[in-house]
Amino acid sequence: MLLGRALERQTLDLQIAAVLSGESRALVIRGEAGIGKTALLEDLLTRAEGCHVLRVAGIQSEMELTYALLQQLCAPMLDDLGRLPEPQRVALVTAFGLQPGPPPDQFLVGLAVLTLLSERAAERPLVCVVDDAHWLDHPSAQALAFAARRLQAESVAILFATRTRSDAPELAGLPEMVVGRLDRSSAEALLSSVFPALPDKQVRDRLIDETGGNPLAILEVPRGLRHVELATGLVLPDRGVASKIEDSFARRVSSLPLDTQQLLLLAAAEPFGDPILVWRAAELLGIRREAAAAAATSGLCQFGVSIRFRHPLVRSAVYRSGSDEARRTVHGALAKVSDPGADPDRRAWHRAQASRGPDEDLAAELERSAAQAQARGGFAQAAALLEQSTKMTPDASVRSRRALGAARVACLGGDFDTARELLVVAETGPIDALGRAHVHLLLAQIAFAEHRGGDPAQLLLSAAKELEHLDIAQARETYLEAFLAALFTARRSASTGLREVAQAARAAPPAPNPPHPADELLDGLALLVTDGHAAAMSTLRRALDSFASEPLSGGRGLPWLWLASSVAAALWDERWDLLSTRHVTIAREGGALKELPLALHSRSYVHLFQGDLTTAASLVQEAATVTEAIGSQLPPFGALALVTWRGPETQARELIERSMAEAESRGEGMEERVAGWASALLDNSLGRYEDALAVAQRTTEPRDVGVASTTWALVELIEAAARSGRPQIGAEALSWLSAATQASGTDWAVGLEARSRALLSEDAAAEELYREAIERLSGTPFRPDLARAHLVYGEWLRRAKRREDARDQLRTAHEMLTGMGMEAFAERAARELRATGATARKRTVETGYDLTAQEAQIAGLASEGLSNPQIASRLFLSPRTVEYHLRKVFTKLGITSRARLAGALAGLDINRRPTPLGR
């Protein structure tokens, strides 16, 4: 009987009703220990007729066992593994240790779970109940939260029960229902149903006050009180409800026979509730099977096909109430009966809990288990095993080495607090110079990863110098990391900039022969910053060629592919297209989802500069999807450029100002530069040249070479200076731009220089330069820059009173800019046309607003020939959700097949669709 829970039951019934009607739902049920979350879920499951039900619960002792709960949840569905796309199947079976392989991306595991749930729900609606989610291991919590956020049309409900928001941070943002304490009348009714013989109203009131309306406390706390306490009201002192409940359970356990107490302790120490394992250990300890009868009679634990405690607080009370010696005894028994071949990690863990002191054999076994856990992507479990291995290590120098290894793995898992603690352990023991250098490197990497403000570049630079004569390959990688830190961190607050990093890298020992592409990139960047474009160009071209052609892995090559792509953009090198394509392809195919958003943003810029705003918008939407799905904090670089390129001023200004404010608050130099360039571009498009000049000047100081947003902003600065009557400012900027464009030598670079120089020139010289710019840019795919060349040439012709010539150039510019969806620049061209006495042609197209952003994205991918599973993998959806949205698209477009999609979409002005602003 559930008293006082009518509203909660109604909310849960709506979840089931939605699933039965073909929709999906996710809900987090929050409330303190004993408040009735489990009772509500059990009540719900009695009414989930016609549904598959999967039910699991987190266990505190399992929190460091990677994917432990997820494996339990998926066990009944493993027969469906063959239905998963190959990358998802491999990720899941590797995560579960069913086959060897490289560490799977945790979000690819989550996508595999989503697909698996969707496949099972195809038979009949599916309800997944995850109780005690605050005790989930982090990878399981992350994968399940990922799947829950991507649910749409799968007939799946995932219900989580947890305590506070801080207890399960992975679930943040999911819909939630808070279960509060019982009202007074319901609490009194519940107490009376269990203890009808309490006549003293003051005692009853005191009990209700002490238990605070917590149902489990109302039921359990009085059971642990003596008759004199019940009669006099001398109840427990005022402590936390969970502690009171645990104390009550502990007193009930202490009243059971000793062999029953030991059996319960054994069950509490075995996280999976595996009865075969528990009974084998019980036999070793001489515990008879009759001991289970008293546990069942007490209502505390049931021993059957599985072992199930009445409530997680019973397990906690049993384990906490056992003495240290008793706990060591049961863990020792469980270690002896655990299969070293099938379950080496858990066996090693039990051995560690049973140990009475340092043990090198055990420490080595834990280290081996950690390596296996890490191979499955279980960084948290590997770090925990290595930390335990460190504690078990008798030799001080070996202990320092293992602590350093544990810290490194903890960093990979994002647990920076644990990593710092382990680094302290590593430094306190005997440690060689290389080990100490790696300690300093990890501290620098943590500083860069946690917050990009401050001066992590200086820390990385110091670590690189320290590594130079110990590990040159690692030192050179660290110099590249320092370059990245100098790019991303605040430019004005940090003491270490690109020049300081470049000078140190130039003084470092040379790369081994043959050099890795990353070595060539480092050498080229260092030369670029210290000696300029002409000195660096041949080295940088070799580096770009290497990154474009040589095999790259996620280990050493992939992290630097973005940097190589960014350098190509800054040099107006058309290999930018190839490098950005390769970056996206490798990240997608390798399941490197943390790397993918940055790759997608970079690729979207290529399409923007080529005038393909439709494809750019699709990539920006995909980046937003991935960013939201994995909880990344990456700034919305692509959305920022896209909305500025399109030119709806209100939306663009909002995102620019927000990005600038957030860049300042976080110390993000890269976001600050991009937002500054976008603001200058927007102001130039609107004809607000004084404003454009001011923001472009701020953005290009200091003039960091090799930074694409700086060179782009310099081009805007020159146009703004020319148009606002400040040619001397433009001339100084042009001399810097010319050094870069002449060294680059591409038609794109030379065309931009000619356009910029023409803006600062007069008469015949200006006209010759405008024509050269148009000729050069006509041979490139970068149509927006060509359109802008026609625009500024037309403006110059109008001011020279050559109206007919001006109309030709302005009309060409207007048609190009309108066709690309660059509205603000197109309107600028239209104003100029009107000033010549001509009228700009209006474009009549169907807008396609009826399609949502997600429908347009799915339709676009389907029109390119991607299958539903391929689209699902790309957008982190299930194939059933893709099918659902495509049916809606077909209806809206009035078509019946995928073959007609491309033609139907061609008539829609997708460029006018609102830009995704999500971060």
mmCIF file of N, CA, C and O in Angstrom, residues 75-138:
data_model
loop_
_atom_site.group_PDB
_atom_site.id
_atom_site.type_symbol
_atom_site.label_atom_id
_atom_site.label_comp_id
_atom_site.label_asym_id
_atom_site.label_seq_id
_atom_site.Cartn_x
_atom_site.Cartn_y
_atom_site.Cartn_z
ATOM 1 N N ALA A 75 22.619 -7.897 -20.535
ATOM 2 C CA ALA A 75 22.770 -9.357 -20.622
ATOM 3 C C ALA A 75 21.588 -10.032 -21.323
ATOM 4 O O ALA A 75 21.795 -10.893 -22.192
ATOM 5 N N PRO A 76 20.317 -9.672 -21.018
ATOM 6 C CA PRO A 76 19.207 -10.340 -21.712
ATOM 7 C C PRO A 76 19.085 -9.969 -23.187
ATOM 8 O O PRO A 76 18.307 -10.600 -23.909
ATOM 9 N N MET A 77 19.832 -8.944 -23.633
ATOM 10 C CA MET A 77 19.698 -8.477 -25.016
ATOM 11 C C MET A 77 20.898 -8.824 -25.879
ATOM 12 O O MET A 77 20.965 -8.406 -27.043
ATOM 13 N N LEU A 78 21.859 -9.563 -25.339
ATOM 14 C CA LEU A 78 23.085 -9.815 -26.096
ATOM 15 C C LEU A 78 22.841 -10.670 -27.334
ATOM 16 O O LEU A 78 23.669 -10.673 -28.250
ATOM 17 N N ASP A 79 21.721 -11.365 -27.381
ATOM 18 C CA ASP A 79 21.391 -12.122 -28.601
ATOM 19 C C ASP A 79 21.162 -11.188 -29.790
ATOM 20 O O ASP A 79 21.222 -11.619 -30.945
ATOM 21 N N ASP A 80 20.886 -9.896 -29.496
ATOM 22 C CA ASP A 80 20.622 -8.932 -30.567
ATOM 23 C C ASP A 80 21.881 -8.218 -31.045
ATOM 24 O O ASP A 80 21.787 -7.285 -31.855
ATOM 25 N N LEU A 81 23.047 -8.612 -30.553
ATOM 26 C CA LEU A 81 24.277 -7.905 -30.927
ATOM 27 C C LEU A 81 24.494 -7.880 -32.437
ATOM 28 O O LEU A 81 25.034 -6.921 -32.975
ATOM 29 N N GLY A 82 24.069 -8.944 -33.114
ATOM 30 C CA GLY A 82 24.271 -9.015 -34.555
ATOM 31 C C GLY A 82 23.517 -7.952 -35.321
ATOM 32 O O GLY A 82 23.826 -7.674 -36.483
ATOM 33 N N ARG A 83 22.522 -7.322 -34.676
ATOM 34 C CA ARG A 83 21.748 -6.280 -35.355
ATOM 35 C C ARG A 83 22.412 -4.914 -35.281
ATOM 36 O O ARG A 83 21.975 -3.974 -35.935
ATOM 37 N N LEU A 84 23.439 -4.794 -34.466
ATOM 38 C CA LEU A 84 24.090 -3.503 -34.294
ATOM 39 C C LEU A 84 25.032 -3.217 -35.462
ATOM 40 O O LEU A 84 25.653 -4.132 -36.004
ATOM 41 N N PRO A 85 25.172 -1.937 -35.842
ATOM 42 C CA PRO A 85 26.245 -1.580 -36.787
ATOM 43 C C PRO A 85 27.584 -2.025 -36.215
ATOM 44 O O PRO A 85 27.795 -1.997 -35.000
ATOM 45 N N GLU A 86 28.501 -2.409 -37.086
ATOM 46 C CA GLU A 86 29.751 -3.018 -36.641
ATOM 47 C C GLU A 86 30.524 -2.169 -35.632
ATOM 48 O O GLU A 86 30.978 -2.700 -34.615
ATOM 49 N N PRO A 87 30.693 -0.846 -35.843
ATOM 50 C CA PRO A 87 31.450 -0.068 -34.837
ATOM 51 C C PRO A 87 30.796 -0.112 -33.457
ATOM 52 O O PRO A 87 31.483 -0.172 -32.439
ATOM 53 N N GLN A 88 29.459 -0.102 -33.427
ATOM 54 C CA GLN A 88 28.758 -0.159 -32.143
ATOM 55 C C GLN A 88 28.901 -1.534 -31.489
ATOM 56 O O GLN A 88 29.118 -1.644 -30.277
ATOM 57 N N ARG A 89 28.785 -2.568 -32.294
ATOM 58 C CA ARG A 89 28.905 -3.922 -31.747
ATOM 59 C C ARG A 89 30.294 -4.131 -31.157
ATOM 60 O O ARG A 89 30.435 -4.651 -30.034
ATOM 61 N N VAL A 90 31.321 -3.715 -31.900
ATOM 62 C CA VAL A 90 32.693 -3.890 -31.423
ATOM 63 C C VAL A 90 32.910 -3.100 -30.138
ATOM 64 O O VAL A 90 33.527 -3.590 -29.182
ATOM 65 N N ALA A 91 32.395 -1.876 -30.103
ATOM 66 C CA ALA A 91 32.557 -1.050 -28.903
ATOM 67 C C ALA A 91 31.924 -1.726 -27.683
ATOM 68 O O ALA A 91 32.522 -1.759 -26.596
ATOM 69 N N LEU A 92 30.744 -2.288 -27.865
ATOM 70 C CA LEU A 92 30.035 -2.875 -26.722
ATOM 71 C C LEU A 92 30.702 -4.158 -26.237
ATOM 72 O O LEU A 92 30.918 -4.334 -25.026
ATOM 73 N N VAL A 93 31.047 -5.047 -27.145
ATOM 74 C CA VAL A 93 31.643 -6.310 -26.704
ATOM 75 C C VAL A 93 33.043 -6.085 -26.136
ATOM 76 O O VAL A 93 33.470 -6.802 -25.228
ATOM 77 N N THR A 94 33.744 -5.054 -26.634
ATOM 78 C CA THR A 94 35.048 -4.734 -26.059
ATOM 79 C C THR A 94 34.885 -4.157 -24.660
ATOM 80 O O THR A 94 35.637 -4.497 -23.744
ATOM 81 N N ALA A 95 33.899 -3.294 -24.497
ATOM 82 C CA ALA A 95 33.639 -2.705 -23.182
ATOM 83 C C ALA A 95 33.293 -3.778 -22.161
ATOM 84 O O ALA A 95 33.676 -3.690 -20.983
ATOM 85 N N PHE A 96 32.583 -4.807 -22.594
ATOM 86 C CA PHE A 96 32.185 -5.881 -21.680
ATOM 87 C C PHE A 96 33.261 -6.942 -21.524
ATOM 88 O O PHE A 96 33.073 -7.925 -20.804
ATOM 89 N N GLY A 97 34.382 -6.782 -22.213
ATOM 90 C CA GLY A 97 35.471 -7.745 -22.108
ATOM 91 C C GLY A 97 35.189 -9.049 -22.808
ATOM 92 O O GLY A 97 35.842 -10.059 -22.534
ATOM 93 N N LEU A 98 34.243 -9.038 -23.768
ATOM 94 C CA LEU A 98 33.895 -10.267 -24.482
ATOM 95 C C LEU A 98 34.849 -10.547 -25.631
ATOM 96 O O LEU A 98 34.878 -11.652 -26.159
ATOM 97 N N GLN A 99 35.604 -9.527 -26.043
ATOM 98 C CA GLN A 99 36.634 -9.734 -27.048
ATOM 99 C C GLN A 99 37.679 -8.634 -26.881
ATOM 100 O O GLN A 99 37.369 -7.550 -26.384
ATOM 101 N N PRO A 100 38.917 -8.883 -27.257
ATOM 102 C CA PRO A 100 39.954 -7.857 -27.121
ATOM 103 C C PRO A 100 39.782 -6.773 -28.175
ATOM 104 O O PRO A 100 39.157 -6.985 -29.215
ATOM 105 N N GLY A 101 40.352 -5.628 -27.908
ATOM 106 C CA GLY A 101 40.290 -4.539 -28.860
ATOM 107 C C GLY A 101 40.759 -3.261 -28.214
ATOM 108 O O GLY A 101 40.990 -3.214 -27.002
ATOM 109 N N PRO A 102 40.894 -2.190 -29.001
ATOM 110 C CA PRO A 102 41.304 -0.903 -28.424
ATOM 111 C C PRO A 102 40.204 -0.353 -27.528
ATOM 112 O O PRO A 102 39.033 -0.724 -27.670
ATOM 113 N N PRO A 103 40.544 0.531 -26.599
ATOM 114 C CA PRO A 103 39.522 1.089 -25.709
ATOM 115 C C PRO A 103 38.403 1.739 -26.506
ATOM 116 O O PRO A 103 38.657 2.604 -27.348
ATOM 117 N N PRO A 104 37.164 1.337 -26.292
ATOM 118 C CA PRO A 104 36.056 1.902 -27.062
ATOM 119 C C PRO A 104 35.700 3.294 -26.558
ATOM 120 O O PRO A 104 35.836 3.594 -25.381
ATOM 121 N N ASP A 105 35.246 4.150 -27.460
ATOM 122 C CA ASP A 105 34.750 5.454 -27.047
ATOM 123 C C ASP A 105 33.490 5.246 -26.214
ATOM 124 O O ASP A 105 32.576 4.517 -26.604
ATOM 125 N N GLN A 106 33.438 5.903 -25.046
ATOM 126 C CA GLN A 106 32.330 5.679 -24.121
ATOM 127 C C GLN A 106 30.997 6.092 -24.734
ATOM 128 O O GLN A 106 29.946 5.503 -24.426
ATOM 129 N N PHE A 107 31.005 7.093 -25.622
ATOM 130 C CA PHE A 107 29.754 7.530 -26.218
ATOM 131 C C PHE A 107 29.309 6.593 -27.335
ATOM 132 O O PHE A 107 28.117 6.472 -27.609
ATOM 133 N N LEU A 108 30.266 5.935 -27.973
ATOM 134 C CA LEU A 108 29.905 4.910 -28.943
ATOM 135 C C LEU A 108 29.260 3.724 -28.227
ATOM 136 O O LEU A 108 28.333 3.097 -28.746
ATOM 137 N N VAL A 109 29.723 3.429 -27.024
ATOM 138 C CA VAL A 109 29.073 2.401 -26.204
ATOM 139 C C VAL A 109 27.640 2.822 -25.895
ATOM 140 O O VAL A 109 26.705 2.027 -25.980
ATOM 141 N N GLY A 110 27.454 4.100 -25.540
ATOM 142 C CA GLY A 110 26.105 4.589 -25.267
ATOM 143 C C GLY A 110 25.198 4.483 -26.473
ATOM 144 O O GLY A 110 24.015 4.136 -26.357
ATOM 145 N N LEU A 111 25.740 4.778 -27.663
ATOM 146 C CA LEU A 111 24.943 4.659 -28.884
ATOM 147 C C LEU A 111 24.579 3.203 -29.140
ATOM 148 O O LEU A 111 23.469 2.899 -29.596
ATOM 149 N N ALA A 112 25.509 2.292 -28.842
ATOM 150 C CA ALA A 112 25.212 0.864 -28.996
ATOM 151 C C ALA A 112 24.077 0.453 -28.066
ATOM 152 O O ALA A 112 23.184 -0.325 -28.453
ATOM 153 N N VAL A 113 24.072 0.962 -26.841
ATOM 154 C CA VAL A 113 23.003 0.655 -25.896
ATOM 155 C C VAL A 113 21.673 1.194 -26.420
ATOM 156 O O VAL A 113 20.642 0.518 -26.353
ATOM 157 N N LEU A 114 21.696 2.416 -26.952
ATOM 158 C CA LEU A 114 20.469 2.985 -27.514
ATOM 159 C C LEU A 114 19.914 2.104 -28.635
ATOM 160 O O LEU A 114 18.714 1.820 -28.686
ATOM 161 N N THR A 115 20.788 1.661 -29.525
ATOM 162 C CA THR A 115 20.342 0.811 -30.634
ATOM 163 C C THR A 115 19.819 -0.523 -30.107
ATOM 164 O O THR A 115 18.804 -1.044 -30.589
ATOM 165 N N LEU A 116 20.500 -1.081 -29.125
ATOM 166 C CA LEU A 116 20.088 -2.357 -28.551
ATOM 167 C C LEU A 116 18.708 -2.238 -27.911
ATOM 168 O O LEU A 116 17.841 -3.112 -28.097
ATOM 169 N N LEU A 117 18.473 -1.173 -27.164
ATOM 170 C CA LEU A 117 17.164 -0.946 -26.546
ATOM 171 C C LEU A 117 16.090 -0.785 -27.622
ATOM 172 O O LEU A 117 14.981 -1.304 -27.496
ATOM 173 N N SER A 118 16.442 -0.050 -28.676
ATOM 174 C CA SER A 118 15.489 0.171 -29.758
ATOM 175 C C SER A 118 15.117 -1.131 -30.446
ATOM 176 O O SER A 118 13.943 -1.385 -30.760
ATOM 177 N N GLU A 119 16.109 -1.998 -30.676
ATOM 178 C CA GLU A 119 15.837 -3.284 -31.317
ATOM 179 C C GLU A 119 14.938 -4.154 -30.442
ATOM 180 O O GLU A 119 14.030 -4.813 -30.933
ATOM 181 N N ARG A 120 15.198 -4.162 -29.146
ATOM 182 C CA ARG A 120 14.358 -4.966 -28.257
ATOM 183 C C ARG A 120 12.934 -4.398 -28.205
ATOM 184 O O ARG A 120 11.955 -5.149 -28.141
ATOM 185 N N ALA A 121 12.801 -3.073 -28.237
ATOM 186 C CA ALA A 121 11.477 -2.451 -28.179
ATOM 187 C C ALA A 121 10.685 -2.653 -29.459
ATOM 188 O O ALA A 121 9.477 -2.396 -29.479
ATOM 189 N N ALA A 122 11.364 -3.085 -30.523
ATOM 190 C CA ALA A 122 10.636 -3.343 -31.768
ATOM 191 C C ALA A 122 9.650 -4.493 -31.587
ATOM 192 O O ALA A 122 8.643 -4.580 -32.286
ATOM 193 N N GLU A 123 9.947 -5.396 -30.640
ATOM 194 C CA GLU A 123 9.044 -6.532 -30.379
ATOM 195 C C GLU A 123 7.834 -6.076 -29.568
ATOM 196 O O GLU A 123 6.699 -6.349 -29.912
ATOM 197 N N ARG A 124 8.083 -5.401 -28.480
ATOM 198 C CA ARG A 124 7.031 -4.782 -27.661
ATOM 199 C C ARG A 124 7.682 -3.726 -26.784
ATOM 200 O O ARG A 124 8.887 -3.747 -26.573
ATOM 201 N N PRO A 125 6.877 -2.765 -26.277
ATOM 202 C CA PRO A 125 7.446 -1.659 -25.498
ATOM 203 C C PRO A 125 8.343 -2.151 -24.378
ATOM 204 O O PRO A 125 8.120 -3.213 -23.792
ATOM 205 N N LEU A 126 9.354 -1.346 -24.078
ATOM 206 C CA LEU A 126 10.391 -1.738 -23.132
ATOM 207 C C LEU A 126 10.470 -0.727 -21.995
ATOM 208 O O LEU A 126 10.489 0.483 -22.233
ATOM 209 N N VAL A 127 10.500 -1.226 -20.771
ATOM 210 C CA VAL A 127 10.669 -0.383 -19.585
ATOM 211 C C VAL A 127 11.957 -0.810 -18.884
ATOM 212 O O VAL A 127 12.102 -1.971 -18.494
ATOM 213 N N CYS A 128 12.895 0.140 -18.750
ATOM 214 C CA CYS A 128 14.152 -0.112 -18.047
ATOM 215 C C CYS A 128 14.117 0.643 -16.724
ATOM 216 O O CYS A 128 13.915 1.861 -16.715
ATOM 217 N N VAL A 129 14.343 -0.066 -15.651
ATOM 218 C CA VAL A 129 14.359 0.539 -14.324
ATOM 219 C C VAL A 129 15.773 0.426 -13.769
ATOM 220 O O VAL A 129 16.327 -0.672 -13.682
ATOM 221 N N VAL A 130 16.361 1.561 -13.423
ATOM 222 C CA VAL A 130 17.709 1.606 -12.869
ATOM 223 C C VAL A 130 17.605 2.202 -11.463
ATOM 224 O O VAL A 130 17.500 3.419 -11.299
ATOM 225 N N ASP A 131 17.584 1.337 -10.468
ATOM 226 C CA ASP A 131 17.459 1.790 -9.083
ATOM 227 C C ASP A 131 18.840 2.119 -8.521
ATOM 228 O O ASP A 131 19.862 1.610 -9.003
ATOM 229 N N ASP A 132 18.852 2.970 -7.521
ATOM 230 C CA ASP A 132 20.105 3.368 -6.859
ATOM 231 C C ASP A 132 21.155 3.821 -7.871
ATOM 232 O O ASP A 132 22.315 3.387 -7.856
ATOM 233 N N ALA A 133 20.722 4.720 -8.771
ATOM 234 C CA ALA A 133 21.622 5.201 -9.820
ATOM 235 C C ALA A 133 22.796 5.990 -9.256
ATOM 236 O O ALA A 133 23.795 6.191 -9.951
ATOM 237 N N HIS A 134 22.692 6.447 -8.007
ATOM 238 C CA HIS A 134 23.812 7.159 -7.394
ATOM 239 C C HIS A 134 24.992 6.227 -7.135
ATOM 240 O O HIS A 134 26.089 6.692 -6.804
ATOM 241 N N TRP A 135 24.773 4.917 -7.253
ATOM 242 C CA TRP A 135 25.860 3.965 -7.054
ATOM 243 C C TRP A 135 26.280 3.290 -8.362
ATOM 244 O O TRP A 135 26.918 2.234 -8.346
ATOM 245 N N LEU A 136 25.926 3.878 -9.481
ATOM 246 C CA LEU A 136 26.374 3.335 -10.767
ATOM 247 C C LEU A 136 27.854 3.628 -10.964
ATOM 248 O O LEU A 136 28.345 4.684 -10.562
ATOM 249 N N ASP A 137 28.546 2.702 -11.614
ATOM 250 C CA ASP A 137 29.893 3.034 -12.067
ATOM 251 C C ASP A 137 29.774 4.101 -13.146
ATOM 252 O O ASP A 137 28.795 4.150 -13.898
ATOM 253 N N HIS A 138 30.750 4.993 -13.214
ATOM 254 C CA HIS A 138 30.655 6.171 -14.081
ATOM 255 C C HIS A 138 30.431 5.811 -15.556
ATOM 256 O O HIS A 138 29.558 6.409 -16.205
#
